[in-house]
PDB file of C-alpha atoms in Angstrom:
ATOM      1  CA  UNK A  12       0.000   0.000   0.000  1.00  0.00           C
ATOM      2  CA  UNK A  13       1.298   3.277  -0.607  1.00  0.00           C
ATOM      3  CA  UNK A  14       1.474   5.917   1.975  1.00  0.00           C
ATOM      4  CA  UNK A  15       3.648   8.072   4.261  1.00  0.00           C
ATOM      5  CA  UNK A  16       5.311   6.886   7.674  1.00  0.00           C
ATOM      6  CA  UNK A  17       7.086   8.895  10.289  1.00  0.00           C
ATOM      7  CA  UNK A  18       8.874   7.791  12.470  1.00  0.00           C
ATOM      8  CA  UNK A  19       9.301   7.847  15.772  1.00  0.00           C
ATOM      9  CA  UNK A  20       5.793   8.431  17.053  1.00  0.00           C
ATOM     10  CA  UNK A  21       6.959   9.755  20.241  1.00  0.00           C
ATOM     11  CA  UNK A  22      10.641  11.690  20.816  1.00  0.00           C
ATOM     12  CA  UNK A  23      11.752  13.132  23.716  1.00  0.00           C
ATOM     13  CA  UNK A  24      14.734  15.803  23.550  1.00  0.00           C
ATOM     14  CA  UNK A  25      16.907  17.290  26.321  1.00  0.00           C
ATOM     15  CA  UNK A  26      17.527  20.718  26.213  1.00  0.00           C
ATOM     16  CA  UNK A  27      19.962  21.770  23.860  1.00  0.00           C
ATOM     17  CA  UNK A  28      19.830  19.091  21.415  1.00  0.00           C
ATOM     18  CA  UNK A  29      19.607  18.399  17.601  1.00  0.00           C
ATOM     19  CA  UNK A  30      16.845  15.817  16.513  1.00  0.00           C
ATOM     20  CA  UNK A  31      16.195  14.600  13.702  1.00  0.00           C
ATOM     21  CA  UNK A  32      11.996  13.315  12.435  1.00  0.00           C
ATOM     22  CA  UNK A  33      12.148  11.024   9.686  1.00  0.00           C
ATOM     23  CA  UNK A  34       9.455  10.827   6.657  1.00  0.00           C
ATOM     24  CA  UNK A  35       9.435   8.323   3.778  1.00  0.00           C
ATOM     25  CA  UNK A  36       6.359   7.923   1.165  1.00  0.00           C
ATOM     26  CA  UNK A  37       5.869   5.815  -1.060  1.00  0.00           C
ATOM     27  CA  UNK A  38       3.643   7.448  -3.486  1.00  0.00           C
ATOM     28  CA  UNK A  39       6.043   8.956  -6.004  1.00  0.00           C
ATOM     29  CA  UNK A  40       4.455  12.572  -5.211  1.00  0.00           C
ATOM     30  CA  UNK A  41       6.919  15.489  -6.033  1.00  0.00           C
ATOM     31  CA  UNK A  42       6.176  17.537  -3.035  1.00  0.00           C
ATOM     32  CA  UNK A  43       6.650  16.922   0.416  1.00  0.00           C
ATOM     33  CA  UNK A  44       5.535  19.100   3.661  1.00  0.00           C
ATOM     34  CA  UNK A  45       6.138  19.449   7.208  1.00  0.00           C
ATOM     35  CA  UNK A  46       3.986  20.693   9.771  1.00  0.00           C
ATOM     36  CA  UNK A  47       3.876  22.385  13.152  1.00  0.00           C
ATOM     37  CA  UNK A  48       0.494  21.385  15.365  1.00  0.00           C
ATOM     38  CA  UNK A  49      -0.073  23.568  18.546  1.00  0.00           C
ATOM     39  CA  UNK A  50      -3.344  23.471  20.543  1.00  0.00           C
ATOM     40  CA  UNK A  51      -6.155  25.838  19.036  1.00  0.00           C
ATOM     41  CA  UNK A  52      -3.234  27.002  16.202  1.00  0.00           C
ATOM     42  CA  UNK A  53      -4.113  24.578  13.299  1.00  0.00           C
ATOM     43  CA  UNK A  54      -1.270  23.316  11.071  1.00  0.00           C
ATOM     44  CA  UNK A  55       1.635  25.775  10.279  1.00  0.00           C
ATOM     45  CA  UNK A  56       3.958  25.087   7.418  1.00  0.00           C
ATOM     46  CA  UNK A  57       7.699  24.774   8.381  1.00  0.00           C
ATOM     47  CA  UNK A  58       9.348  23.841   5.134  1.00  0.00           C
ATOM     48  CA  UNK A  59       8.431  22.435   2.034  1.00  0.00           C
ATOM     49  CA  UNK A  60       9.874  20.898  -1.335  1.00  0.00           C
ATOM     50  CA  UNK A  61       8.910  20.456  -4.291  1.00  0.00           C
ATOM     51  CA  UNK A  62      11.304  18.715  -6.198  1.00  0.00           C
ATOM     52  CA  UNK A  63      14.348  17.029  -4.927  1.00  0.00           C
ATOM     53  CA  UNK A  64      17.654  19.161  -3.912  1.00  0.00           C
ATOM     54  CA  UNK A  65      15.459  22.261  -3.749  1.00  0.00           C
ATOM     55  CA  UNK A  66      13.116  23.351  -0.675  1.00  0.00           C
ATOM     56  CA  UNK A  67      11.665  26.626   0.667  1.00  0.00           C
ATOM     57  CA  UNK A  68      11.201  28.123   4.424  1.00  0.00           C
ATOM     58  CA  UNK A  69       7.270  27.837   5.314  1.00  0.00           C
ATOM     59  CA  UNK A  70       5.882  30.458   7.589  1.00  0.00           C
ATOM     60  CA  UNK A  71       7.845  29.401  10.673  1.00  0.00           C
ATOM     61  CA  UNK A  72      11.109  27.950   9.472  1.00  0.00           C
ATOM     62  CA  UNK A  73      13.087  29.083  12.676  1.00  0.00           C
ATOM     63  CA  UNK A  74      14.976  26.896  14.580  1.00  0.00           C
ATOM     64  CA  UNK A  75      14.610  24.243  11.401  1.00  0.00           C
ATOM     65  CA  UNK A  76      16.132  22.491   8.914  1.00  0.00           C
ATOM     66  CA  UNK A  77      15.291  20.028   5.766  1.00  0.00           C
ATOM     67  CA  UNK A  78      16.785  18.006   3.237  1.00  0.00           C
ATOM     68  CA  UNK A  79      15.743  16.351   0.613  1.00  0.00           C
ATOM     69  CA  UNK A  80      18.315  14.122  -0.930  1.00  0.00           C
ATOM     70  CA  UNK A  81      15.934  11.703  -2.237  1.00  0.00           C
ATOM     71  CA  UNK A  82      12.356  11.518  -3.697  1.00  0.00           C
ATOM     72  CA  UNK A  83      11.093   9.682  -1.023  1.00  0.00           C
ATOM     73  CA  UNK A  84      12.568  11.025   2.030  1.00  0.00           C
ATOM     74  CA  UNK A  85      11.938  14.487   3.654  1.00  0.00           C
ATOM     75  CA  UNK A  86      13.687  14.489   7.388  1.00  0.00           C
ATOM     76  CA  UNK A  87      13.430  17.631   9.597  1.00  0.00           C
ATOM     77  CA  UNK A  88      15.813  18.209  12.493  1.00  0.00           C
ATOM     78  CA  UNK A  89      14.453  20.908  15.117  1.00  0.00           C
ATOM     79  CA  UNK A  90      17.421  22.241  16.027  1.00  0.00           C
ATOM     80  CA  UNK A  91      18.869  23.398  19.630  1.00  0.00           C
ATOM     81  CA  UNK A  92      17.450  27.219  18.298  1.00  0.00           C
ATOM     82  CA  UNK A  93      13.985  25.925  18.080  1.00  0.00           C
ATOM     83  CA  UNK A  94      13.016  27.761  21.566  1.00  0.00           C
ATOM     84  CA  UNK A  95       9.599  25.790  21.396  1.00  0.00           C
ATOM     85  CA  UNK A  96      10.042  22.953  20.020  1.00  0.00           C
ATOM     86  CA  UNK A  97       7.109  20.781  22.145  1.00  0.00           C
ATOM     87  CA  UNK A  98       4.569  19.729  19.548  1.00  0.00           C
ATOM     88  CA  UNK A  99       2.937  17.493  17.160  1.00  0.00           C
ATOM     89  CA  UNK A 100       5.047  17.586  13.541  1.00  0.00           C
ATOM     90  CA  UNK A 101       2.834  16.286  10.576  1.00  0.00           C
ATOM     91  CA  UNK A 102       4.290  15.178   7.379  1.00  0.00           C
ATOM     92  CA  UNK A 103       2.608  15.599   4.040  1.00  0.00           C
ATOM     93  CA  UNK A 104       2.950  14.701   0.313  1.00  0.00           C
ATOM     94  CA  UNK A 105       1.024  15.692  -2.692  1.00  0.00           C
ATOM     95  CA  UNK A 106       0.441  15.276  -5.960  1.00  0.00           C
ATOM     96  CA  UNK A 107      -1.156  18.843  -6.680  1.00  0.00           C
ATOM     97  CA  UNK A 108      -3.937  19.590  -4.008  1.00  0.00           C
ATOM     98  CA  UNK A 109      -4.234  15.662  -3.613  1.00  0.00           C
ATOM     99  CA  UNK A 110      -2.589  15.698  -0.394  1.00  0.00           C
ATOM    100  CA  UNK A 111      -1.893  12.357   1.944  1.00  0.00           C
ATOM    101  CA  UNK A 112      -0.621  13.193   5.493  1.00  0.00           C
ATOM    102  CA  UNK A 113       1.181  10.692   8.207  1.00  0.00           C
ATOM    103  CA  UNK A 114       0.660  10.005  11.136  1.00  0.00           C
ATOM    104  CA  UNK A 115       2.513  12.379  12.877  1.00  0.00           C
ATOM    105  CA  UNK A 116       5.612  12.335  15.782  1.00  0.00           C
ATOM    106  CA  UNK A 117       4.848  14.246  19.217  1.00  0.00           C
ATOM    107  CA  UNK A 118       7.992  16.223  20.005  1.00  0.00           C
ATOM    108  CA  UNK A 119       8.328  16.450  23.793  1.00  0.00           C
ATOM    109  CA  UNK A 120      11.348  18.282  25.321  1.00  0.00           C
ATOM    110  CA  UNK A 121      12.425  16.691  28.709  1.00  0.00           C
TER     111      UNK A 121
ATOM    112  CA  UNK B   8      -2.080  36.133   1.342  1.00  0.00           C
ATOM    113  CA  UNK B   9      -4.342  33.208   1.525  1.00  0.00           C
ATOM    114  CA  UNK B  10      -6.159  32.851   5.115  1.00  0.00           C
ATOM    115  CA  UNK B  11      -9.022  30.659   6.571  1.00  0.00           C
ATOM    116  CA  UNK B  12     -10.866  31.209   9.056  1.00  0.00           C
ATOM    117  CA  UNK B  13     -12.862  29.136  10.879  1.00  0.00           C
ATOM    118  CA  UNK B  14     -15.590  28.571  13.682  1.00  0.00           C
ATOM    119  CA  UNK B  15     -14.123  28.459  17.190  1.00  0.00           C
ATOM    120  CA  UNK B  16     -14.834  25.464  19.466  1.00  0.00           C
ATOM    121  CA  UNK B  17     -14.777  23.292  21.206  1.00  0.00           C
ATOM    122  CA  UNK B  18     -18.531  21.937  19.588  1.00  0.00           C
ATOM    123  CA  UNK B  19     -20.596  19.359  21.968  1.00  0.00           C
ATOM    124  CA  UNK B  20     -23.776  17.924  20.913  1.00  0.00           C
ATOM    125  CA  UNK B  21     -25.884  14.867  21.599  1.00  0.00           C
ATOM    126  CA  UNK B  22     -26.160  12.194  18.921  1.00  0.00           C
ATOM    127  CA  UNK B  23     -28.394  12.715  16.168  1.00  0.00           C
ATOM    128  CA  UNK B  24     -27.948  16.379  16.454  1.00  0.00           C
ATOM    129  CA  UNK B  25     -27.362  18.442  13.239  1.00  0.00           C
ATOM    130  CA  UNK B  26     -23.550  19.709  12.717  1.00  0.00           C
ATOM    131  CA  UNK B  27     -22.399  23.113  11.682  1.00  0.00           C
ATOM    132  CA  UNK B  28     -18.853  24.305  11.548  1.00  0.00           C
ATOM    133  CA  UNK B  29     -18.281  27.673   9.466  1.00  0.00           C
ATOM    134  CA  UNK B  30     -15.453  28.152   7.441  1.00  0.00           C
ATOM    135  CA  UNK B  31     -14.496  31.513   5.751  1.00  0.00           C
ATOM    136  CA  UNK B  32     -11.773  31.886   3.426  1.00  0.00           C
ATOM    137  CA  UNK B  33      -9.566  34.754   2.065  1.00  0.00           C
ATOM    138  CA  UNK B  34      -7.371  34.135  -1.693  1.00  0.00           C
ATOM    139  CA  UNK B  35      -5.993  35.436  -4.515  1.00  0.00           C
ATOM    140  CA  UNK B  36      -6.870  33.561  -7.401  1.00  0.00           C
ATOM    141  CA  UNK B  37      -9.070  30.457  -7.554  1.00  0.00           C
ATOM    142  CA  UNK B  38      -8.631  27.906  -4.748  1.00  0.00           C
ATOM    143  CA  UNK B  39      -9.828  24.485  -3.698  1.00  0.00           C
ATOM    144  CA  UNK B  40     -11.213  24.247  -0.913  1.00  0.00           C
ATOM    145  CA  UNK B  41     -11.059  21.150   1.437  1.00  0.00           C
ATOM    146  CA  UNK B  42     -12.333  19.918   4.981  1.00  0.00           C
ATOM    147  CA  UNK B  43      -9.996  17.258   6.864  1.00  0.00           C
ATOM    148  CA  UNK B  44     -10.796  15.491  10.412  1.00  0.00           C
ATOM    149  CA  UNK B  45      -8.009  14.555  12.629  1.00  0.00           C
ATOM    150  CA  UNK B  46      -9.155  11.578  15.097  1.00  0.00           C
ATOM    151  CA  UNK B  47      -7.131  11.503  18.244  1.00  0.00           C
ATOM    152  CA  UNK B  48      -2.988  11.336  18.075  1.00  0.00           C
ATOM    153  CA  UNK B  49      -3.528  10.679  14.422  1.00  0.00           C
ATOM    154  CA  UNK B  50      -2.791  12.159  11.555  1.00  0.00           C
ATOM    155  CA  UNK B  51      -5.017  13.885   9.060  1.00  0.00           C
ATOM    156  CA  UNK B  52      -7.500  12.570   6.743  1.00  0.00           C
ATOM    157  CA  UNK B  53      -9.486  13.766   3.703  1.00  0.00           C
ATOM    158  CA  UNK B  54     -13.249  14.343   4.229  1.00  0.00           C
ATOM    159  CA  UNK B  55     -13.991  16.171   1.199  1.00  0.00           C
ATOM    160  CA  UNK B  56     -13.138  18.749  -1.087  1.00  0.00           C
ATOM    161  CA  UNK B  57     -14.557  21.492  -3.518  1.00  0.00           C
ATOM    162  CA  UNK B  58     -12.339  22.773  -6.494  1.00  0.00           C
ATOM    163  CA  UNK B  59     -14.804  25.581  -8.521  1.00  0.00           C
ATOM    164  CA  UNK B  60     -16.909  27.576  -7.150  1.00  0.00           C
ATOM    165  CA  UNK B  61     -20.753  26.352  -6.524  1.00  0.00           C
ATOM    166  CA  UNK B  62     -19.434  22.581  -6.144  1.00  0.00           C
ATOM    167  CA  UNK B  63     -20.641  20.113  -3.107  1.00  0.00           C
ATOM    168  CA  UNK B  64     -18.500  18.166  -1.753  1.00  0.00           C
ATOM    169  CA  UNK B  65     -19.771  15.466   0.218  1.00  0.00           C
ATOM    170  CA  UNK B  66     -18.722  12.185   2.010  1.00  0.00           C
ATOM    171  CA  UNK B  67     -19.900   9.830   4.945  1.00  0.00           C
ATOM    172  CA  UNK B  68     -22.873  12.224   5.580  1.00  0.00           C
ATOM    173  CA  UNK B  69     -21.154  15.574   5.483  1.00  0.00           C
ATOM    174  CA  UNK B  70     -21.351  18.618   2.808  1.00  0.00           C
ATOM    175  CA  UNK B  71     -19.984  21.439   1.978  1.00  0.00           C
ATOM    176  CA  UNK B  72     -21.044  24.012  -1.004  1.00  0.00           C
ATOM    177  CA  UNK B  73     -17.969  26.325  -2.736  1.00  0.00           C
ATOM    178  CA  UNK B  74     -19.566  29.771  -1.988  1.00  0.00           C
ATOM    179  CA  UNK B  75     -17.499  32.627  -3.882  1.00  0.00           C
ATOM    180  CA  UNK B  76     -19.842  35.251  -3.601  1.00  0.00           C
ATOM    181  CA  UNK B  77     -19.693  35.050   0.510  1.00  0.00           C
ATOM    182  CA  UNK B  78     -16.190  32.829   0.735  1.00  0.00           C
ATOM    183  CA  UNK B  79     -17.343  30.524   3.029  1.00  0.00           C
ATOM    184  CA  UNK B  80     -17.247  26.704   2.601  1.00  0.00           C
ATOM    185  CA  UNK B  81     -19.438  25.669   5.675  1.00  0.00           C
ATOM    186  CA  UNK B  82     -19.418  21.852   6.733  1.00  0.00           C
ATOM    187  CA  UNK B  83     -22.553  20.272   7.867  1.00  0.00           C
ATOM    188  CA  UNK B  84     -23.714  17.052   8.975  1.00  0.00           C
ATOM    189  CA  UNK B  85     -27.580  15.814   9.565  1.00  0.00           C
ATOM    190  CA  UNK B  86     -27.126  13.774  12.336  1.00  0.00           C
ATOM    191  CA  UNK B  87     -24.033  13.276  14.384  1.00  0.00           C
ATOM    192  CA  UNK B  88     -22.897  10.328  15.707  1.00  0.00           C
ATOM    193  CA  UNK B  89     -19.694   9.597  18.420  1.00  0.00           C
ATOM    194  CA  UNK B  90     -17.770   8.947  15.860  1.00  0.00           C
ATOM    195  CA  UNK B  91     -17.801  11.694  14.058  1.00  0.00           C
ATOM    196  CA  UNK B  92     -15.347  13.077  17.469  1.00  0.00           C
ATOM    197  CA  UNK B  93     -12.937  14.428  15.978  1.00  0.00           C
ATOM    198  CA  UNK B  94     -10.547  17.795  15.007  1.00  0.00           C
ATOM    199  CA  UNK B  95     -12.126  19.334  11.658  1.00  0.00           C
ATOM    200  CA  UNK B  96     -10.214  21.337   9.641  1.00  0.00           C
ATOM    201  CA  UNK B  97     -10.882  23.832   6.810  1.00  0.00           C
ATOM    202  CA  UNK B  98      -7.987  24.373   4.407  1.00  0.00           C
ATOM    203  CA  UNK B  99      -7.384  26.240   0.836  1.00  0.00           C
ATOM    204  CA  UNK B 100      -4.904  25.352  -1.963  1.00  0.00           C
ATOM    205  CA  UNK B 101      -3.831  27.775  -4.915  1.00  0.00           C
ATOM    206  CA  UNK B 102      -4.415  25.629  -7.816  1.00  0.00           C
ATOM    207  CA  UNK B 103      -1.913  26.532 -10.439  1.00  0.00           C
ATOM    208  CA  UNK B 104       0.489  27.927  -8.345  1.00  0.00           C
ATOM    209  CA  UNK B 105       2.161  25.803  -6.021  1.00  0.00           C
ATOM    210  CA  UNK B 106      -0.538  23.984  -4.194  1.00  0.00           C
ATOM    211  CA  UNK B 107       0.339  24.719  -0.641  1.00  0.00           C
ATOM    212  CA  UNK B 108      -1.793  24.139   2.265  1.00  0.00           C
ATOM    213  CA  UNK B 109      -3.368  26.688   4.773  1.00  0.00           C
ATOM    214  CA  UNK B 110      -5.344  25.436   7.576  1.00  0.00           C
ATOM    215  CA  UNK B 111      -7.473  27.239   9.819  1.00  0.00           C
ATOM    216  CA  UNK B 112      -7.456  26.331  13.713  1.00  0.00           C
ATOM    217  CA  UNK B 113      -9.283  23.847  13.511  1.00  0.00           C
ATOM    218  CA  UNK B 114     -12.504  22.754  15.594  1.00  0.00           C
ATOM    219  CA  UNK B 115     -12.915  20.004  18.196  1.00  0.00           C
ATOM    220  CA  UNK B 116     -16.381  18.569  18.067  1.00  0.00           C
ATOM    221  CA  UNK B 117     -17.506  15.698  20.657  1.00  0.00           C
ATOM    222  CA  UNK B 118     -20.886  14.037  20.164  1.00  0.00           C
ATOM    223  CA  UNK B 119     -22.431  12.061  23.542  1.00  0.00           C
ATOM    224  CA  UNK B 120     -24.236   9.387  23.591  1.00  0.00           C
TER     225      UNK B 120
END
């Protein structure tokens, strides 16, 4: 079946620390999302690409960085700048507006 | 720039009830318009979608109508059930320009028994 998958589904980070959320699809889409989840904020775009070796800051890039070295793989590492970094991250691919979305890692700093 | 905004929660209701969530939308251009639900620590799915104006999109009991002349794209169901508990979201998409995704905050509706 094709999809997306993130992985972990739960990460805990110390203060201070690089970490790094991994997303793979499967569906052969050109562009790939991530987003920030707060309570009562919605979904707010971090970074996105569209094709590979090329991406683009999202509204709150900050504290973030992407690659995207293959077609299939779109990891973001929240970085020791990220002030905030406690949240739910969402992955996304599309093909156009025909979007599919994972399942999401919860980003807890401990 | 391209903004949603949508109906506040959190929404309670008793089963059976009839479900409205109001979305509002601001764009340049021509967008599709789309309503997801996020069930708990999951990700997000597709309920339906609307890509010209005066389009209903519909699915497992809910609609929504493409308004242009008032910008909404309300979402409304019938009759609730539990497990229709979920996060809704309203969202646009530029078509022909580079199909990005913006959400409003999203609305937490919980239907009792």
């Amino acid at each position: 079946d094709g999809g997306i998958t993130q992985s972990p589904k739960y990460l805990f980070r110390k203060e201070g620390q690089n970490v790094t959320l991994s997303c793979e699809q499967n569906l052969n889409h050109d562009a790939m999302y991530w987003y920030r989840q707060d309570p009562g904020q919605g979904l707010r775009l971090i970074y996105y690409s569209q094709i590979v070796n090329d991406f683009q800051k999202g509204d709150i890039a900050e504290g973030y960085s992407v690659s995207r070295e293959k077609k299939e793989s779109f990891p973001l590492t929240v970085t020791s700048a990220q002030k905030n970094p406690t949240a739910f991250y969402l992955c996304a691919s599309s093909y156009r507006d025909g979007y599919t979305f994972g399942s999401g890692t919860r980003l807890t700093v401990v | 720039g391209n903004s949603v905004t949508q109906m506040e929660g959190p929404v309670t209701l008793s089963e059976e009830a009839f479900l409205t969530i109001n979305c509002t939308y601001t764009a340049t251009g021509y967008p599709s318009l789309f309503w997801y639900v996020q069930y708990p620590g999951e990700g997000l799915q597709l309920l339906l979608k609307a890509t010209k104006a005066d389009d209903k999109g519909s699915n497992k009991g809910f609609e929504a109508t493409y308004r242009k002349e008032t910008t909404s794209f309300h979402l409304e169901k019938g009759s609730v059930q539990v497990s229709d508990s979920a996060v809704y979201f309203c969202a646009l998409s530029d078509q022909g320009y580079d199909y990005k995704l913006s959400f409003g905050a999203g609305t937490t509706v919980t239907v009792r028994a």
